[in-house]
PDB file of C-alpha atoms in Angstrom:
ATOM      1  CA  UNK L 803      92.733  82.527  96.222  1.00 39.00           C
ATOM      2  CA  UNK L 804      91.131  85.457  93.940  1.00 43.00           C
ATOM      3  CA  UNK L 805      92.477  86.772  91.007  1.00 43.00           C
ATOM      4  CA  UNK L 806      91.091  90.063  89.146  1.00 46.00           C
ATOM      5  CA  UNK L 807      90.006  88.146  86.481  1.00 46.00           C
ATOM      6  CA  UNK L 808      87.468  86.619  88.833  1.00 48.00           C
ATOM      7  CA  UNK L 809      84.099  87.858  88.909  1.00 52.00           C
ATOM      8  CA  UNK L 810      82.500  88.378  92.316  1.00 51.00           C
ATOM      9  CA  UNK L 811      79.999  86.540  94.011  1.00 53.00           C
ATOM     10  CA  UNK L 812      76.533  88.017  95.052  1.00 57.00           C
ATOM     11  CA  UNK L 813      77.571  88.129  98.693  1.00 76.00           C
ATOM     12  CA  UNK L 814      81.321  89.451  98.188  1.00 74.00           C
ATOM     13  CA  UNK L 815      80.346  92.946  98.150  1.00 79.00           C
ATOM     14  CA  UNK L 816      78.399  92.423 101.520  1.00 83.00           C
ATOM     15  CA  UNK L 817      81.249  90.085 103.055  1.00 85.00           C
ATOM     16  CA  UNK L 818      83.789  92.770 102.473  1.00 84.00           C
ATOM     17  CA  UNK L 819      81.349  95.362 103.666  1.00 88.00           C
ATOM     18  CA  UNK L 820      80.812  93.726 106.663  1.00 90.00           C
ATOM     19  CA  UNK L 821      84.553  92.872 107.834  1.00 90.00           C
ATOM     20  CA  UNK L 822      85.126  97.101 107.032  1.00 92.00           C
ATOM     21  CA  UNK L 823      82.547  97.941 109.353  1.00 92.00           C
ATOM     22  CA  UNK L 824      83.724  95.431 112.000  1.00 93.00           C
ATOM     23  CA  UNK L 825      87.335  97.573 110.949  1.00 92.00           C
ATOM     24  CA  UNK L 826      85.460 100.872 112.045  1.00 94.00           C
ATOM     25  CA  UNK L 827      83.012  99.452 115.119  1.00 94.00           C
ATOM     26  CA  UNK L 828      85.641 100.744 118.153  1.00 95.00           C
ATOM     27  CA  UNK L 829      85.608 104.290 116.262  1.00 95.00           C
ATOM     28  CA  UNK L 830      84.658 107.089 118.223  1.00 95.00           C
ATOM     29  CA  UNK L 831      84.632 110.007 116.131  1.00 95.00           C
ATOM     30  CA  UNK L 832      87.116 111.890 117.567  1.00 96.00           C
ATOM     31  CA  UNK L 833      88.372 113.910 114.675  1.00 95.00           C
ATOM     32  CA  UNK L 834      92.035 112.906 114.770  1.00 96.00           C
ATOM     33  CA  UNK L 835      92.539 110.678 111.483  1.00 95.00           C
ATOM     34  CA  UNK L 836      91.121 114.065 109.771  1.00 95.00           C
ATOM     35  CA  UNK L 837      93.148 116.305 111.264  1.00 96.00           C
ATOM     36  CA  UNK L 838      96.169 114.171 110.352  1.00 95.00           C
ATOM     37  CA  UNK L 839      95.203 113.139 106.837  1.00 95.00           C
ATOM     38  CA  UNK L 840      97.466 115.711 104.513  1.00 94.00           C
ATOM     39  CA  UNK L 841      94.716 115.111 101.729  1.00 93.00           C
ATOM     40  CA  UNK L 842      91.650 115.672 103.610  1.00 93.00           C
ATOM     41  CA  UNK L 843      91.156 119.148 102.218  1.00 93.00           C
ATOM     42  CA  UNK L 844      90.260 117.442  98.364  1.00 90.00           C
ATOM     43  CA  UNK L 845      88.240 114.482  99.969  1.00 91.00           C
ATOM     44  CA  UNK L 846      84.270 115.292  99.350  1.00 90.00           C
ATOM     45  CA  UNK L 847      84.262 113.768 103.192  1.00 93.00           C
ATOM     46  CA  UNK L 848      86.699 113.828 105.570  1.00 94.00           C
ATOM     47  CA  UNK L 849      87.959 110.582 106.980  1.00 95.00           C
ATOM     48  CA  UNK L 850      86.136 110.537 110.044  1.00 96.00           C
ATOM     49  CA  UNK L 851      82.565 111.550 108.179  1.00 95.00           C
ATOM     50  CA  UNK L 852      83.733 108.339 105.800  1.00 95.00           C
ATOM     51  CA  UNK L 853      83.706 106.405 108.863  1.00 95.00           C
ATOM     52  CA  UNK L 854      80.169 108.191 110.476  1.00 95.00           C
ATOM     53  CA  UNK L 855      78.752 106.720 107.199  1.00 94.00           C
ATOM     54  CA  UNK L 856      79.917 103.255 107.061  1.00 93.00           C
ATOM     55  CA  UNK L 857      79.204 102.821 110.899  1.00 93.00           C
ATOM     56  CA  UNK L 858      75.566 103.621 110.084  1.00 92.00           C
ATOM     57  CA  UNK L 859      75.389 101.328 106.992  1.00 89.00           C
ATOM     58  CA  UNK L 860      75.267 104.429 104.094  1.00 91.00           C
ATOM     59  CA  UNK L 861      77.654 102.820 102.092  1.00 87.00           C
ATOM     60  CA  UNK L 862      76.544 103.788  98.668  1.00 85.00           C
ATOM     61  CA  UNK L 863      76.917 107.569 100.164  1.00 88.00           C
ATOM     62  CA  UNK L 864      80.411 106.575 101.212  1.00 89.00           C
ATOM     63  CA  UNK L 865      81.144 104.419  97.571  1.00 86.00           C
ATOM     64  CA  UNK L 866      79.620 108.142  95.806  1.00 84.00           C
ATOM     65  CA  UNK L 867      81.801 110.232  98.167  1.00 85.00           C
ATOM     66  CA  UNK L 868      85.271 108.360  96.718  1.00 85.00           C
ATOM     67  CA  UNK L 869      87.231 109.815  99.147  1.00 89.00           C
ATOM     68  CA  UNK L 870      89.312 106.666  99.404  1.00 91.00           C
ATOM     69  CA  UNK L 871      90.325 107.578  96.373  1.00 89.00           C
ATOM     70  CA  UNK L 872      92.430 110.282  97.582  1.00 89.00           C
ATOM     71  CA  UNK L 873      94.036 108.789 100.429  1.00 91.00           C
ATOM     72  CA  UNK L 874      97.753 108.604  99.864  1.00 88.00           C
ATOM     73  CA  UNK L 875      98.535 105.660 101.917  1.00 89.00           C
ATOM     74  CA  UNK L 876     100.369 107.376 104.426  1.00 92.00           C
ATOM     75  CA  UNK L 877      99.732 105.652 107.532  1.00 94.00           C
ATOM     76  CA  UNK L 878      99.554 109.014 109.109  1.00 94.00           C
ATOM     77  CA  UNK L 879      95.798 108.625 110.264  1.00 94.00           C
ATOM     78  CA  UNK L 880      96.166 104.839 111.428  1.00 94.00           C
ATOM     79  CA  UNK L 881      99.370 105.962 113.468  1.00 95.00           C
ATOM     80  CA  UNK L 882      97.626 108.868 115.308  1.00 96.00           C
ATOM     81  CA  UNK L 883      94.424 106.686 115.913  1.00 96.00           C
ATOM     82  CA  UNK L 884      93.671 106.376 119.738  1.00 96.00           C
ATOM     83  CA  UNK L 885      92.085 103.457 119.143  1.00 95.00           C
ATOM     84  CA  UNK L 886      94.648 101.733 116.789  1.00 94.00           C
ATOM     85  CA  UNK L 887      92.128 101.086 114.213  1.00 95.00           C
ATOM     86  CA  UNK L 888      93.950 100.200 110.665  1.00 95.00           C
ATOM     87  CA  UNK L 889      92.573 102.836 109.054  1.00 95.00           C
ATOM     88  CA  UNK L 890      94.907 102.935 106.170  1.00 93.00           C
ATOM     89  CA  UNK L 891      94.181  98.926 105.441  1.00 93.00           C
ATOM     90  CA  UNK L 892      89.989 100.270 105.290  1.00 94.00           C
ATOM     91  CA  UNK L 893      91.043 102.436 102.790  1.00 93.00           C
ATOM     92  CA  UNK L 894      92.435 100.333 100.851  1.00 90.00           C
ATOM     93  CA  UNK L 895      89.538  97.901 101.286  1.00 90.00           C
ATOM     94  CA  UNK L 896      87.323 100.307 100.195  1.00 90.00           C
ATOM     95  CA  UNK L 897      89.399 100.691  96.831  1.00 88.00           C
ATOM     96  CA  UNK L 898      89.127  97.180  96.413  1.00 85.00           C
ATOM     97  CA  UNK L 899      85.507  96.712  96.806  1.00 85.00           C
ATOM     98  CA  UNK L 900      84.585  99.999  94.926  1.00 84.00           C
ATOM     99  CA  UNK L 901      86.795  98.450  91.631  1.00 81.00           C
ATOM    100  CA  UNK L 902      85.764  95.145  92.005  1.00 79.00           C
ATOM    101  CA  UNK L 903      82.380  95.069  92.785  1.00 74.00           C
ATOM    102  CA  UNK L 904      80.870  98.249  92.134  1.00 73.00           C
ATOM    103  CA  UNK L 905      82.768  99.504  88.804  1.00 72.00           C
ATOM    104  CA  UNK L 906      80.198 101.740  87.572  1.00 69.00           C
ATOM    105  CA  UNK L 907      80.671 104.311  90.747  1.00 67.00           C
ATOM    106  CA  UNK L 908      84.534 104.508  90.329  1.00 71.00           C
ATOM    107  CA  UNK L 909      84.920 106.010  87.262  1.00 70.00           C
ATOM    108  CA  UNK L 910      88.121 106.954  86.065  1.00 77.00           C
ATOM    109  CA  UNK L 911      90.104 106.580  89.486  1.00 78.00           C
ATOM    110  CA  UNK L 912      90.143 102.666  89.845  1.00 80.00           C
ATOM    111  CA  UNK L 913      91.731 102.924  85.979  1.00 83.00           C
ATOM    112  CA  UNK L 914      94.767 105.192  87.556  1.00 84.00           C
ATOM    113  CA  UNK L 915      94.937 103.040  90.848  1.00 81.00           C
ATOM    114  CA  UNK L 916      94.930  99.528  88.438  1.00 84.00           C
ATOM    115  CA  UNK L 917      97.101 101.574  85.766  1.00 88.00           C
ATOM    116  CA  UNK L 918      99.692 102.473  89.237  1.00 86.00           C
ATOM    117  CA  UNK L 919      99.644  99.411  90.371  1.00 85.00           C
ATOM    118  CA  UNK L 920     100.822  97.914  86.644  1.00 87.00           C
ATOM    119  CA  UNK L 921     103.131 100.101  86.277  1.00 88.00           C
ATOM    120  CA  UNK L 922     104.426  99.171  90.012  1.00 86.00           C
ATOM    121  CA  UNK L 923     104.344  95.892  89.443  1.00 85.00           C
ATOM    122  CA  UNK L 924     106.263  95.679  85.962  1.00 86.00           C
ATOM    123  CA  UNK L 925     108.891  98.019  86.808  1.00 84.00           C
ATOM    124  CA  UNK L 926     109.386  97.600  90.592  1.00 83.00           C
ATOM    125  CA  UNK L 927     109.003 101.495  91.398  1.00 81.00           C
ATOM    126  CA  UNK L 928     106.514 104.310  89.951  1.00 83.00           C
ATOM    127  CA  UNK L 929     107.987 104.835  85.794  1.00 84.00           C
ATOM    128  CA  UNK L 930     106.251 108.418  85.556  1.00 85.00           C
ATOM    129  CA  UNK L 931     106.198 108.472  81.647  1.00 84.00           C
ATOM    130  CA  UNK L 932     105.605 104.787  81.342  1.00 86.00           C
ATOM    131  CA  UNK L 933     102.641 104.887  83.807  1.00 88.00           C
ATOM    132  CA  UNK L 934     100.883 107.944  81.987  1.00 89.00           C
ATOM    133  CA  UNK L 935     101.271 106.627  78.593  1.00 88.00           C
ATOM    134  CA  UNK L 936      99.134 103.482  79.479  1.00 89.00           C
ATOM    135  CA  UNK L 937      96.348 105.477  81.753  1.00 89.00           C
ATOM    136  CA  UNK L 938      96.460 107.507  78.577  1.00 91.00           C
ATOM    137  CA  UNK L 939      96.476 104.576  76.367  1.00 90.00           C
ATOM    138  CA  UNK L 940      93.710 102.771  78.685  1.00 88.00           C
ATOM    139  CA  UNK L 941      91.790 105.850  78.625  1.00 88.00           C
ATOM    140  CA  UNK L 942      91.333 105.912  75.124  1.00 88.00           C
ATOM    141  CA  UNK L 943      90.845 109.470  75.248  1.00 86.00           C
ATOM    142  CA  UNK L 944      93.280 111.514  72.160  1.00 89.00           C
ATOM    143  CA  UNK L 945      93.111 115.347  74.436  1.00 91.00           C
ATOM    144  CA  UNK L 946      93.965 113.849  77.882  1.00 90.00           C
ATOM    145  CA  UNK L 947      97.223 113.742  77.428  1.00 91.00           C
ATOM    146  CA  UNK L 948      96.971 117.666  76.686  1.00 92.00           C
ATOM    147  CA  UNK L 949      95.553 118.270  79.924  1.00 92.00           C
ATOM    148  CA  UNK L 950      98.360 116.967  81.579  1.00 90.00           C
ATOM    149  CA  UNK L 951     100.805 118.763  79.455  1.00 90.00           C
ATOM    150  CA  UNK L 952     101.418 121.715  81.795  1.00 92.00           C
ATOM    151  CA  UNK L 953     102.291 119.021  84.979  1.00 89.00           C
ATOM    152  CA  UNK L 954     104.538 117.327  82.430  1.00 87.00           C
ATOM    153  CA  UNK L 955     106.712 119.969  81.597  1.00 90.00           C
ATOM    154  CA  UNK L 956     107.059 121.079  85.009  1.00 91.00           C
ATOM    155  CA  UNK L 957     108.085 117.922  85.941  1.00 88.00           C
ATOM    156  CA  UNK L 958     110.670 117.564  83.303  1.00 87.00           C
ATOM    157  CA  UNK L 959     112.065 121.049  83.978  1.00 89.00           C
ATOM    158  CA  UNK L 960     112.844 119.908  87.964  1.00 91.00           C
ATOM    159  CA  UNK L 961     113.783 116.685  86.516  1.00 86.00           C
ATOM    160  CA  UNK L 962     111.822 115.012  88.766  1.00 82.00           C
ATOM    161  CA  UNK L 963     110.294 113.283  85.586  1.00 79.00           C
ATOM    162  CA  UNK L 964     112.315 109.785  84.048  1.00 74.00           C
ATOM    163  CA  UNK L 965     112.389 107.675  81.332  1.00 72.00           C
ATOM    164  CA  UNK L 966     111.338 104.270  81.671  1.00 70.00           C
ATOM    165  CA  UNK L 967     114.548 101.991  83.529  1.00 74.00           C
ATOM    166  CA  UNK L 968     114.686  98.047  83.711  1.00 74.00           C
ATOM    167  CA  UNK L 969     117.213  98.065  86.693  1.00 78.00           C
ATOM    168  CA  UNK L 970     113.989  96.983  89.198  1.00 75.00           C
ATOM    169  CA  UNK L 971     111.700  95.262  86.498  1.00 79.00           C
ATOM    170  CA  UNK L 972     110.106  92.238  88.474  1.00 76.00           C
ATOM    171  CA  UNK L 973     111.564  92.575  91.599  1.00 77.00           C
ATOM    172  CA  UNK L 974     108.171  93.174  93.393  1.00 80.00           C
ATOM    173  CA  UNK L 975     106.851  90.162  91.626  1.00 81.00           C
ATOM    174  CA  UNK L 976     106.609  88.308  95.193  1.00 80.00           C
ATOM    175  CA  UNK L 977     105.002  91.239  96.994  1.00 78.00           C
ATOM    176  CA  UNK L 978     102.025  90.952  94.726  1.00 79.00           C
ATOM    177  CA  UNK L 979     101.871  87.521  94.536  1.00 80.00           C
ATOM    178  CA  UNK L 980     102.442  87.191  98.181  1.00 77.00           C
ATOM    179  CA  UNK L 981      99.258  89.894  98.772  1.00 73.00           C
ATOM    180  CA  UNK L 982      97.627  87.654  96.225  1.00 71.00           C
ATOM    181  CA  UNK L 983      96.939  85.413  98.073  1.00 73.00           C
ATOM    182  CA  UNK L 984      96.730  86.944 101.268  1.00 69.00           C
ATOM    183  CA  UNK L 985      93.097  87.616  99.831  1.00 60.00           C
ATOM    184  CA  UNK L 986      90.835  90.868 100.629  1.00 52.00           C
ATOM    185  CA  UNK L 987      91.693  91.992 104.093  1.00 49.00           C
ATOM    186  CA  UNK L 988      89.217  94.962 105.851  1.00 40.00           C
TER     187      UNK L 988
END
């Protein structure tokens, strides 16, 4: 079992690689996880150019492209897949490998993904002004909060924005553990 606070080997990074390519081997380029994906419009590559590069081994191309980083977890592409390939779960992978083993490419995204998945974790659902206040915090950045202001206030004024509420802390506690030690999957 690996925690976060574990550092990763020198053949991790290549393990992981290899079971996402295994993942993506039946892919045949058809198009349709792009065409489904709702986010594929602010990915730097589209899902199925993701794929073309991992298939042919470009992965620091992919890693630079981030475009897992925009992928909303929607199950939409893996759904419409012909093949059936668990394109969602590669996604995912990819996050995982890009945060854990290659930090320096991921910039400030894997801080909001770890930041989400904190704030998930501690309070059982997404805690809007709890979750910004620690990216902010983590950020360590005094105007970022300012550029966010705007968002903020729109937020508030459709109420969609809420203070943070104990009434779920912890219950996810055995989802995470449980996908603890599940391990990395592709």
């Amino acid at each position: 079992m690996k925690t976060d606070q574990t550092q990763p080997t020198h053949d991790e990074p290549a393990l992981a690689m290899d079971a996402i390519r295994k993942s993506l081997q039946p892919c045949m380029q058809c198009g349709t996880c792009s065409a489904s994906c709702p986010n594929a419009f602010a990915m730097a590559t589209t899902p199925r150019e993701l794929w073309r590069l991992l298939q042919l081994g470009f992965v620091d191309d992919a890693l630079a492209a981030g475009s897992f980083w925009m992928c909303s977890s929607c199950y939409t592409c893996t759904l419409r897949c012909p093949r059936g390939l668990p394109l969602t779960e590669v996604m995912a992978a990819l996050r995982r490998l890009a945060a854990r083993c290659y930090p320096e490419k991921t910039g400030d995204n894997a801080t909001f993904y770890k930041t989400f998945l904190d704030n998930v974790r501690t309070y059982g659902r997404v805690q809007e002004s709890a979750l910004m206040t620690s990216y902010f915090l983590t950020m360590k950045s005094p105007t970022l909060p300012f550029a966010f202001l705007p968002l903020g206030l729109r937020m508030l004024g459709k109420g969609k924005l809420h203070g943070p509420s104990g009434n779920q802390k912890g219950r996810l506690e055995g989802l995470f553990k449980n996908a603890a030690t599940q391990g990395d999957r592709p």
